[in-house]
XYZ file of C-alpha atoms in Angstrom:
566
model
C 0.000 0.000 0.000
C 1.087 3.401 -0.507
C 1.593 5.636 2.223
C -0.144 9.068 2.847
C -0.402 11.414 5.896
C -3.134 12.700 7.982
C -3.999 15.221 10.392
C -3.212 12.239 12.939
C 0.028 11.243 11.237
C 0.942 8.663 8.604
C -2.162 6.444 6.835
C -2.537 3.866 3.881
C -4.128 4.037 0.953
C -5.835 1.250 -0.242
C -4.660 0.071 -3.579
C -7.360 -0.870 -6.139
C -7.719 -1.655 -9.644
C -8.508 1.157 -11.899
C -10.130 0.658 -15.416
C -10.134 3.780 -17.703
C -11.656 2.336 -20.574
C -15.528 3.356 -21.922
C -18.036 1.337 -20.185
C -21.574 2.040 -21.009
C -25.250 1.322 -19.924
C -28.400 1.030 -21.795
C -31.275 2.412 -19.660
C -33.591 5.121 -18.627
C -34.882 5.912 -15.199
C -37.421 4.169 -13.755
C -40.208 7.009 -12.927
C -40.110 8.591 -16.669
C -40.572 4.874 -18.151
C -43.708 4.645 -16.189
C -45.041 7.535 -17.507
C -43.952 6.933 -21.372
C -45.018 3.355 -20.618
C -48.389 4.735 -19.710
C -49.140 6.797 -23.005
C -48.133 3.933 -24.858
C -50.833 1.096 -23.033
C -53.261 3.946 -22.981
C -52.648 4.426 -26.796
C -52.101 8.430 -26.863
C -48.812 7.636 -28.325
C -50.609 6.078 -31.121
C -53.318 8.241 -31.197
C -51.129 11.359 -32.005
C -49.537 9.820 -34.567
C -52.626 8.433 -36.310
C -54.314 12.283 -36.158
C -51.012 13.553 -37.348
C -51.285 10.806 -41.014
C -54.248 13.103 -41.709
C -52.045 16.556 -42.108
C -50.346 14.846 -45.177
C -46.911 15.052 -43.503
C -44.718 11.530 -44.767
C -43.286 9.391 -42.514
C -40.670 10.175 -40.180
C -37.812 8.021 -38.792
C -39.093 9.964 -34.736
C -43.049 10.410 -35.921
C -45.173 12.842 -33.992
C -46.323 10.847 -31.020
C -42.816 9.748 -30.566
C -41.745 13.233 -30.110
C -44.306 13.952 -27.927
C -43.352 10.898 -25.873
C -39.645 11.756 -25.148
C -40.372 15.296 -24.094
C -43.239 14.003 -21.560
C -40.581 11.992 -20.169
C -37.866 14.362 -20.052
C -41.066 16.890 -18.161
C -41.461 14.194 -15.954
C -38.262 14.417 -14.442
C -36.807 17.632 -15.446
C -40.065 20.058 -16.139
C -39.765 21.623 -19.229
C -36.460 21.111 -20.866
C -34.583 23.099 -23.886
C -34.837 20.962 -27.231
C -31.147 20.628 -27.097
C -30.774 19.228 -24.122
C -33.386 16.117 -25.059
C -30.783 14.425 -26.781
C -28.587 14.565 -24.221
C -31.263 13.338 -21.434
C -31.662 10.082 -23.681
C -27.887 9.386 -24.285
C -28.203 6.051 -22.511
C -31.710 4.563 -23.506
C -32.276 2.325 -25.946
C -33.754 4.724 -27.899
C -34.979 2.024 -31.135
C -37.289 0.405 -28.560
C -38.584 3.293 -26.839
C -39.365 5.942 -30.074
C -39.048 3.589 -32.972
C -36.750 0.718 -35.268
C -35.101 3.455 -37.202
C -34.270 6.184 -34.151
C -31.388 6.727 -33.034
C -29.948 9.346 -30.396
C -29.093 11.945 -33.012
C -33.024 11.386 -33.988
C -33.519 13.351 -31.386
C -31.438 16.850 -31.599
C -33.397 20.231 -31.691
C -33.694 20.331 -34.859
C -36.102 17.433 -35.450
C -37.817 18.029 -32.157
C -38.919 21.538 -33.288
C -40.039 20.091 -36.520
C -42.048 18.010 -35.023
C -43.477 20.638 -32.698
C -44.594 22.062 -36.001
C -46.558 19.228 -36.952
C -48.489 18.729 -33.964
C -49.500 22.568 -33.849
C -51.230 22.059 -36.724
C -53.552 19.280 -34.881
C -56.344 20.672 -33.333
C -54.593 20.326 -30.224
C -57.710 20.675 -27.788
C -59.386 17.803 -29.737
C -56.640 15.575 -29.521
C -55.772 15.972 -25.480
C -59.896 15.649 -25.343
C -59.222 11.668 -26.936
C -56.433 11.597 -24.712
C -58.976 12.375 -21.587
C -61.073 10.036 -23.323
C -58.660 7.066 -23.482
C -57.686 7.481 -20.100
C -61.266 7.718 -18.826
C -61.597 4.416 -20.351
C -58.675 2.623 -19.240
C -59.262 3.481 -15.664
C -62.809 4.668 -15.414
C -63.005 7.700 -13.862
C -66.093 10.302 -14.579
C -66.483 13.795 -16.001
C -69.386 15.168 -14.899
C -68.084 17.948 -13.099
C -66.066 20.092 -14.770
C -63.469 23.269 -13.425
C -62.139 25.558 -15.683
C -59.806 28.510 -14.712
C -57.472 30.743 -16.885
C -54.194 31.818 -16.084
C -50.726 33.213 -18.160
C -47.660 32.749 -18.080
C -44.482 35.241 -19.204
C -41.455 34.588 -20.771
C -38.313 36.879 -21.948
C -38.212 37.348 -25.609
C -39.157 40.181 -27.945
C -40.171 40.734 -31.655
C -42.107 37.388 -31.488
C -45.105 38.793 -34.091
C -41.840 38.985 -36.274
C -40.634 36.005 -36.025
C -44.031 34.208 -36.564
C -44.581 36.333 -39.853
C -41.232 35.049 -40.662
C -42.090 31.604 -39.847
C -45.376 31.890 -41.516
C -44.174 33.236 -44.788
C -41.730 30.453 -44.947
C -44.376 27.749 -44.736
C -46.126 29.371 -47.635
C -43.054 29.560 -49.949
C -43.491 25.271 -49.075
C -47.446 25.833 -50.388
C -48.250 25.099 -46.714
C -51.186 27.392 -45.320
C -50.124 28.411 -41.781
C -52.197 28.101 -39.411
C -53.090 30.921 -36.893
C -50.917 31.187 -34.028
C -51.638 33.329 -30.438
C -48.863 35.861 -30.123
C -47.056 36.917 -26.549
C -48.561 40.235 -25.389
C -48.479 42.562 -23.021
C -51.209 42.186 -21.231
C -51.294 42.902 -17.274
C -51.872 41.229 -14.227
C -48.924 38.869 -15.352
C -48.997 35.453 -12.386
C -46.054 35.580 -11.305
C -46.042 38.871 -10.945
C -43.493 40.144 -13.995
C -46.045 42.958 -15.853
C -43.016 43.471 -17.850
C -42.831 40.426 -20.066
C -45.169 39.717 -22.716
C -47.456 36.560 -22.039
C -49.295 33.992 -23.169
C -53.092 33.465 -22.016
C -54.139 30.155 -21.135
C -57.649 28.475 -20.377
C -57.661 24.970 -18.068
C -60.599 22.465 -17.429
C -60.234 19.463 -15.148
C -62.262 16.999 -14.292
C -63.732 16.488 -10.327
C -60.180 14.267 -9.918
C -58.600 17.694 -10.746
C -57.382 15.603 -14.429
C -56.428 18.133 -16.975
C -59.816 17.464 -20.036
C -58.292 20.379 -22.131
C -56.481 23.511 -21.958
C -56.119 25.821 -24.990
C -53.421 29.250 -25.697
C -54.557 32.624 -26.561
C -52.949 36.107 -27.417
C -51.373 37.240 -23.901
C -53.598 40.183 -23.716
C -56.910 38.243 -24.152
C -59.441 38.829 -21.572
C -60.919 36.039 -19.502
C -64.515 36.412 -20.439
C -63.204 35.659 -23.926
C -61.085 32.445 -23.070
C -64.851 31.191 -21.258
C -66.746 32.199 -24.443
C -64.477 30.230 -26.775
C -63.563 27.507 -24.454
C -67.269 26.663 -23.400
C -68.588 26.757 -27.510
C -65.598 24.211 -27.323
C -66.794 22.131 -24.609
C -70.862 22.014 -25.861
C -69.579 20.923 -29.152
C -67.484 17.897 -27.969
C -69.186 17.153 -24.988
C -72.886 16.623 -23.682
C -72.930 19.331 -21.409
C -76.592 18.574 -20.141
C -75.275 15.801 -18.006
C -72.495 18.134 -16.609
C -71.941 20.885 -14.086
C -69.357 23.748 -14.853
C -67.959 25.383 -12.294
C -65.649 28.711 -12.599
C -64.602 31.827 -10.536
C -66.250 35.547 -11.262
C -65.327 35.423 -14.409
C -67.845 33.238 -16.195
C -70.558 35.656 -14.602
C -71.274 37.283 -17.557
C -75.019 37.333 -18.282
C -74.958 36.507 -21.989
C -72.524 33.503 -21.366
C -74.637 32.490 -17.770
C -78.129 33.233 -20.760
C -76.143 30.675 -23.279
C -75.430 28.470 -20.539
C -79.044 28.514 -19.393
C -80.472 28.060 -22.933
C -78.177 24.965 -23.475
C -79.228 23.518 -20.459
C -75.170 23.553 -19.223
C -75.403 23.671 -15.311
C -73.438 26.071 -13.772
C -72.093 26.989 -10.532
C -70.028 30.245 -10.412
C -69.233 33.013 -8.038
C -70.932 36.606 -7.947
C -68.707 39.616 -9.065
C -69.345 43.047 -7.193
C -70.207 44.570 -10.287
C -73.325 42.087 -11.518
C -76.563 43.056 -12.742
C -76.732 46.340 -10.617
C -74.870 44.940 -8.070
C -77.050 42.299 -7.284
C -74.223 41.412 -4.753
C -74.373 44.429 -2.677
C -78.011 43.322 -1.672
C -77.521 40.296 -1.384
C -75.071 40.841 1.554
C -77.252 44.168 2.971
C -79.772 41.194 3.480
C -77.314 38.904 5.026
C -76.253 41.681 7.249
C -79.567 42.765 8.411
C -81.003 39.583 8.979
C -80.166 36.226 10.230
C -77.832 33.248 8.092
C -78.903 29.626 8.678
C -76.642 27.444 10.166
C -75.425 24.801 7.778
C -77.207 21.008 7.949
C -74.289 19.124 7.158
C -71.239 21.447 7.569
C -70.528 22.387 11.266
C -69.402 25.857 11.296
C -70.914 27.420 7.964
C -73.795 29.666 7.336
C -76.095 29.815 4.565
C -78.461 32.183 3.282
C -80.225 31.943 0.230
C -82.774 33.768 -2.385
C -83.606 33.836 -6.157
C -83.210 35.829 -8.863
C -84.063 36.610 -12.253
C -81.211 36.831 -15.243
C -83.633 37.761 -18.521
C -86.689 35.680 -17.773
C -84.290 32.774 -15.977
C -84.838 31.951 -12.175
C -81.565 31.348 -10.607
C -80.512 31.020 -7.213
C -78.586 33.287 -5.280
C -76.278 31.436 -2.139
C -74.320 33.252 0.012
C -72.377 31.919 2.990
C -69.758 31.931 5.743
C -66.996 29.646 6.388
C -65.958 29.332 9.940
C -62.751 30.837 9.687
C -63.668 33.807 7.044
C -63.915 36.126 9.417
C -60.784 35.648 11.228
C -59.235 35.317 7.013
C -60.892 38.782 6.279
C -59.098 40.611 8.949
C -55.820 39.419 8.239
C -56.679 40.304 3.946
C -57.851 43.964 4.802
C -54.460 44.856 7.014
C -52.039 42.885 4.560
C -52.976 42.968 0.985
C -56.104 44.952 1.306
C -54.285 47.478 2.715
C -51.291 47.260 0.681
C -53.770 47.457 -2.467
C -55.176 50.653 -1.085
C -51.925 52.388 -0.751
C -50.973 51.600 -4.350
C -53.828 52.891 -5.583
C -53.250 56.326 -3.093
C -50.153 56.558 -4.793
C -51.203 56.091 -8.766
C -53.820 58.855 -7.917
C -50.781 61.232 -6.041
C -48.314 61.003 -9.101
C -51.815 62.115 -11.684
C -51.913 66.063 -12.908
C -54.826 67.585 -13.172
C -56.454 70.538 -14.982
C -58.508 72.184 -12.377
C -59.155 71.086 -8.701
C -61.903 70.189 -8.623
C -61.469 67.430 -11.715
C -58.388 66.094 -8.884
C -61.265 66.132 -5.782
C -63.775 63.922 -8.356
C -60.580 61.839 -9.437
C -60.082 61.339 -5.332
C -63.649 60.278 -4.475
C -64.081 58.121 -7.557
C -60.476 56.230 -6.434
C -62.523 55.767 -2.835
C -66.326 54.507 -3.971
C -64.644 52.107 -5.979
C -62.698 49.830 -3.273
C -63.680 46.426 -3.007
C -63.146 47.208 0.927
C -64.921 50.296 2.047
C -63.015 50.428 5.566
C -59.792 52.469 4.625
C -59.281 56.408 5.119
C -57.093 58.910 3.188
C -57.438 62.312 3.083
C -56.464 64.845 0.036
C -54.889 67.980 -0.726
C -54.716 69.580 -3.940
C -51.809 71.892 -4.670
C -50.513 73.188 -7.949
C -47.461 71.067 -9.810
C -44.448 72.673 -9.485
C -43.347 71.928 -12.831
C -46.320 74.446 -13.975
C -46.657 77.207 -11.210
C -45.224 79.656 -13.410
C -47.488 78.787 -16.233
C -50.207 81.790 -16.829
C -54.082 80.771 -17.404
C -54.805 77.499 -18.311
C -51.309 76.319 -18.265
C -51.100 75.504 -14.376
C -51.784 71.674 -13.356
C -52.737 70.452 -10.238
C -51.594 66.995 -7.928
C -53.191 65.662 -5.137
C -51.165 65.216 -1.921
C -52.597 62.397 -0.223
C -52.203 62.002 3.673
C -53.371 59.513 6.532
C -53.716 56.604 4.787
C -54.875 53.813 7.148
C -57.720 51.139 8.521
C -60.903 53.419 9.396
C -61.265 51.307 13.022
C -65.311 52.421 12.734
C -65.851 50.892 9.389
C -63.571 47.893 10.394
C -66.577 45.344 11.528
C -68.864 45.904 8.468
C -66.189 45.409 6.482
C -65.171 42.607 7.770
C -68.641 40.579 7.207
C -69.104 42.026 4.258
C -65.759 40.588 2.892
C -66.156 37.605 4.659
C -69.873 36.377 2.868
C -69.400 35.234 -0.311
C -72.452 35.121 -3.058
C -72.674 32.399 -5.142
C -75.186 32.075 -8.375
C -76.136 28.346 -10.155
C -79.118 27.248 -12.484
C -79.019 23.994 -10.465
C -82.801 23.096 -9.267
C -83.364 23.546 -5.785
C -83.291 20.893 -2.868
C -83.604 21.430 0.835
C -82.018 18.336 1.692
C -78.833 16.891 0.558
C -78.196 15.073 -3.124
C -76.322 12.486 -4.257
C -76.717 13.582 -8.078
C -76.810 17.672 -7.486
C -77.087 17.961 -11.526
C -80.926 17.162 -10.943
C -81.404 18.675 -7.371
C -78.826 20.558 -4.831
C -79.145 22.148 -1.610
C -77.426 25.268 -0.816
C -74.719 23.421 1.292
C -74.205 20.946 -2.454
C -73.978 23.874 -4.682
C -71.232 25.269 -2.146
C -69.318 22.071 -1.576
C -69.174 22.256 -5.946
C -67.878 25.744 -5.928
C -64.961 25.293 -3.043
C -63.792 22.244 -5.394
C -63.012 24.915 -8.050
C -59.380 24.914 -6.015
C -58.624 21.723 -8.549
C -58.216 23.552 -11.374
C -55.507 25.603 -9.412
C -53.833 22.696 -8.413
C -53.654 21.565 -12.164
C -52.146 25.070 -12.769
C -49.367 24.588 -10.311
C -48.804 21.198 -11.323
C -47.745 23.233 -14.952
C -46.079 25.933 -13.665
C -43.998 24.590 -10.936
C -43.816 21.026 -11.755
C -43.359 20.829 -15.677
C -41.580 24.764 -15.421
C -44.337 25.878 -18.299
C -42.809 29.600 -17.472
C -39.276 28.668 -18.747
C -39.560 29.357 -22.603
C -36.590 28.645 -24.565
C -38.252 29.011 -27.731
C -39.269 32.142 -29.891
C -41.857 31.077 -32.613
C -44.907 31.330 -30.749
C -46.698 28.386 -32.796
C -44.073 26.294 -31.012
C -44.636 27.529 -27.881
C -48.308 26.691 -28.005
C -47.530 23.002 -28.937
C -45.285 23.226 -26.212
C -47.672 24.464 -23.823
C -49.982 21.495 -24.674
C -47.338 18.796 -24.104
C -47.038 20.279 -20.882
C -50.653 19.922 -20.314
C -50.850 16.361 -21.526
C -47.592 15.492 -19.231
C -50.190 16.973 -16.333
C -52.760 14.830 -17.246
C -50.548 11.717 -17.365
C -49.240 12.563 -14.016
C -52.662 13.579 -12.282
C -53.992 10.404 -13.696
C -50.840 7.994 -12.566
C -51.391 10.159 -8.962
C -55.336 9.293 -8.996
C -54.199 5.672 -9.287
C -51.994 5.688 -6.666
C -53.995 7.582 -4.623
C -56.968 4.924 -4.832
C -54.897 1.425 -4.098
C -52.869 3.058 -1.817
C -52.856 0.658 1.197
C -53.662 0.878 4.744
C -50.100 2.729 6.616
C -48.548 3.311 2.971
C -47.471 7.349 2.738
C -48.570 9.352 0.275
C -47.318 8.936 -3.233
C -47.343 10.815 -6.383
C -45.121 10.746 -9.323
C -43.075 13.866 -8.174
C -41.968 12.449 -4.738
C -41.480 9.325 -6.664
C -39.182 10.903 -8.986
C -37.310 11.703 -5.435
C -37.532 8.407 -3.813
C -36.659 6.234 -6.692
C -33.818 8.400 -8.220
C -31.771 5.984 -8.722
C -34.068 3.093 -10.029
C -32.681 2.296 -13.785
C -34.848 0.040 -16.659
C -31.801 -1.196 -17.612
C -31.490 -3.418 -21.034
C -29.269 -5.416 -22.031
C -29.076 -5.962 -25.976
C -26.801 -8.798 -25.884
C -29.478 -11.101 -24.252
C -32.608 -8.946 -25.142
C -33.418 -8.627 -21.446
C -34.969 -5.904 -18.940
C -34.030 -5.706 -15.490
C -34.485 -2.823 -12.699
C -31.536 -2.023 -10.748
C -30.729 0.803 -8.177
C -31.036 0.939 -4.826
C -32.392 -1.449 -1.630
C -36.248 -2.340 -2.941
C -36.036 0.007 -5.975
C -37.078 -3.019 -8.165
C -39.561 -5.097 -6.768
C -41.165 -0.639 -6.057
C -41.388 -0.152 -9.676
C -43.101 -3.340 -10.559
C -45.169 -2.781 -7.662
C -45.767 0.537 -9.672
C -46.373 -0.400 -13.320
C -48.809 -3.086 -12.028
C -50.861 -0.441 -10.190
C -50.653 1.409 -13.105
C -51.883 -1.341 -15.509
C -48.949 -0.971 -17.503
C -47.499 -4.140 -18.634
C -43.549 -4.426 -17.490
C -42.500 -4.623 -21.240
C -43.848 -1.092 -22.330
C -41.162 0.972 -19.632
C -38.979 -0.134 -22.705
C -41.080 -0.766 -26.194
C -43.730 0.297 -27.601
């Protein structure tokens, strides 16, 4: 042995043999296999390709649905991943049995992938993830009478991309290809995460009651989200048979000619009231709440109900509004944080305005005051002439508001409270006093809320996009490829929601919690490793990893052979 020396003197170093020469693997983790093993038994793999023969494209050594398939896996593991860096994710897997006879690893570079992103945004992309729903609904049964649907956007860094999509455009017609329309990164405000100076893209969700994606769809970034609902429910009552579902969606879908289409299609709907409804139908709603007594809830301990009818253009609906046992207690904290907060901003907007008289400033004050949400804060205002114009003569001078004592009016603080705390809910479903098993053909008040406070699935669908698959990270800068991107990312949701479902229902008695992020985690070092030479599959990593993953794939319904072919 040779000899070395340590902080406590003189050691040996154990002599070993070393081997420098290449030795390689063929494999691919375990958790992504599952996944890719899953579109493949559920036939969305083949599905993709099949809708893709139709577009008149050839054949393709990595087809359509194979491209889709390796960048679900690598969003499995990774989230969203640059097109270069596919290739290298796949370096190791046998990558003839998982995409195809004729792929290899070079199959896979940027180049081809982005092709291929090309062909599937000319699919109609909502129709195909709406088979995929559908072939997962029948492979594992699940239901879809209750639907969610939410709309959110998402930023990303890049500039001139109405340019580059002209460009893009202009070179498919030069092929005698007819592009096909593609939304375009905007500004539009109110950004998620909070960056109002990126341009966007505008996306519309629905899941199902299990919170499974059922189709999502991208618009223009600054597209509103009554228009998102419009086009995504003329979507939905075209492909599906709304009569035997419910919809349920936040403020937005309160819109009177979508609730009157709604009605007239005999869609049920469950949504929540906005402040400015039908002449503020809320307002007295809550004056009667607050001037008279709430009914204690039958089956919820804790909540209060109170509810009346109402009349949309010759339609009866039903007006519920009600009070969670903690909404008080939430309402307080809201106005002194972020209601508060909100307040000032607005203060300050208004204190940085000119003005051409004073009393146009005073109107511009009171105006910026009626119209909080919360009617409990205090300010007071000043007008004074803008330095910038005191010398001016006439007309010239402009006036500023200084703006002082901003704060929580204590007096108004209780009313406030309550009346931020009741929330006003509005559904065509037909009434019941008692509770319902089937609330599409009769609800009570407490059903129709239990629907609405469900709507938080289609939020954790969101996040699953956002934070899990990184939806926000765009490397790309055609737009049309960013859409198709955006709905591979919503297909790798619903594959994951669906393998979590699963999980979630044969989970055993003392098991912990599992879902196909944590397993990512747990089984990080689980390999389907093949070996050519023998044409053999094995799973190797660590202490239990293998008999885990067959545990897995057979909870799953996915037959051991397809982590590897197809």
């Amino acid at each position: 042995m040779n000899r070395g020396f340590g902080v406590q003197g003189p050691f040996r170093v154990r002599q070993m043999e070393i081997i420098r020469e290449e030795r390689t693997y063929e494999g691919i983790h375990a958790v992504p296999a599952l996944v890719m093993g899953l579109m493949e038994v559920s036939g969305i793999r083949k599905m993709i390709d099949h809708s893709s023969m139709g577009l008149g494209i050839g054949c393709y050594d990595l087809s359509p649905g194979m491209a889709v398939k390796a960048m679900v896996g690598t969003m499995v593991e990774r989230g969203k991943t640059p097109l270069y860096r596919v290739e290298d994710y796949y370096s190791t897997a046998p990558t003839d049995l998982l995409f195809g006879r004729d792929v290899d690893n070079g199959s896979l570079s940027d180049t081809i992938l982005a092709s291929r992103l090309d062909t599937i945004f000319r699919l109609d992309m909502r129709e195909v993830q709406l088979k995929a729903y559908g072939l997962l609904k029948e492979m594992y049964g699940f239901d879809t009478d209750r639907l969610f649907m939410d709309a959110t956007n998402y930023t990303m860094f890049g500039i001139r991309y109405l340019t580059r999509q002209t460009e893009f455009d202009m070179g498919l017609e030069e092929k005698g290809i007819i592009p096909k329309e593609s939304p375009i990164p905007a500004y539009g405000g109110n950004a998620k995460d909070g960056h109002n100076d990126r341009v966007q893209l505008s996306l519309s969700h629905v899941v199902d009651r299990n919170g499974i994606p059922v189709v999502s769809s991208s618009y223009d970034g600054n597209t509103s989200d009554i228009t998102m609902n419009k086009d995504m429910i003329e979507f939905l009552a075209r492909e599906l048979d709304m009569k035997r579902c419910i919809l349920m969606a936040d403020s937005k879908l309160c819109v009177k000619d979508v609730l009157n289409s709604l009605i007239s299609s005999g869609t049920a709907f469950v949504t929540k009231v906005p402040v400015n409804f039908d002449g503020k139908v809320k307002d007295d709603v809550i004056y009667s709440v607050l001037h008279s007594t709430m009914d204690p809830s039958d089956t919820r301990p804790g909540r209060s109900v109170y509810e009346t009818d109402h009349m949309i253009d010759g339609h009866r609906v039903r007006l519920i509004a009600y009070l969670l046992p903690k909404a008080k207690r939430d309402s307080l904290e809201f106005i002194r944080t972020n209601g508060l907060k909100r307040f000032n901003k607005a203060m300050k907007t208004l204190s940085f305005r000119t003005f051409f008289c004073e009393s146009d400033a005073m109107d511009a004050f009171r105006h910026t005051m009626d119209s909080q949400d919360i009617c409990c804060f205090r300010a007071n205002a000043e007008v004074y002439i803008d330095d910038a114009t005191a010398k001016r003569k006439g007309d010239g001078k402009r006036f500023r508001l200084r703006i002082t004592d901003t704060g929580i009016d204590d007096g108004r603080l209780e009313s406030a409270i309550a009346e931020h705390a009741v929330q006003v809910l509005i559904t065509n479903l037909p009434f019941s006093s008692e509770h319902s098993e089937e609330p599409r053909f009769k609800a009570s008040a407490d059903d129709v809320i239990d629907l609405y406070l469900e709507q938080y699935k289609a939020e954790a669908g969101f996040k699953m996009m956002k934070s899990g698959m990184n939806i926000g990270n765009v490397y790309i800068h055609t737009p049309s490829r960013i859409t198709a991107v955006a709905f591979i990312v919503s297909l790798a949701t619903m594959l994951c929601t669906v393998a979590n479902m699963v999980l979630r229902e044969t989970k055993t008695k003392g098991e912990p919690k599992k879902t196909v992020k944590s397993l990512v985690d747990i089984h990080q070092n689980a390999l389907v490793w093949y070996d050519r030479r023998k044409d053999r599959m094995s799973i190797t990593g660590g202490p239990g990893d293998t008999e885990a993953i067959f545990d897995l794939a057979d909870r799953l319904k996915i037959p051991p052979e397809y982590l590897l072919t197809h």
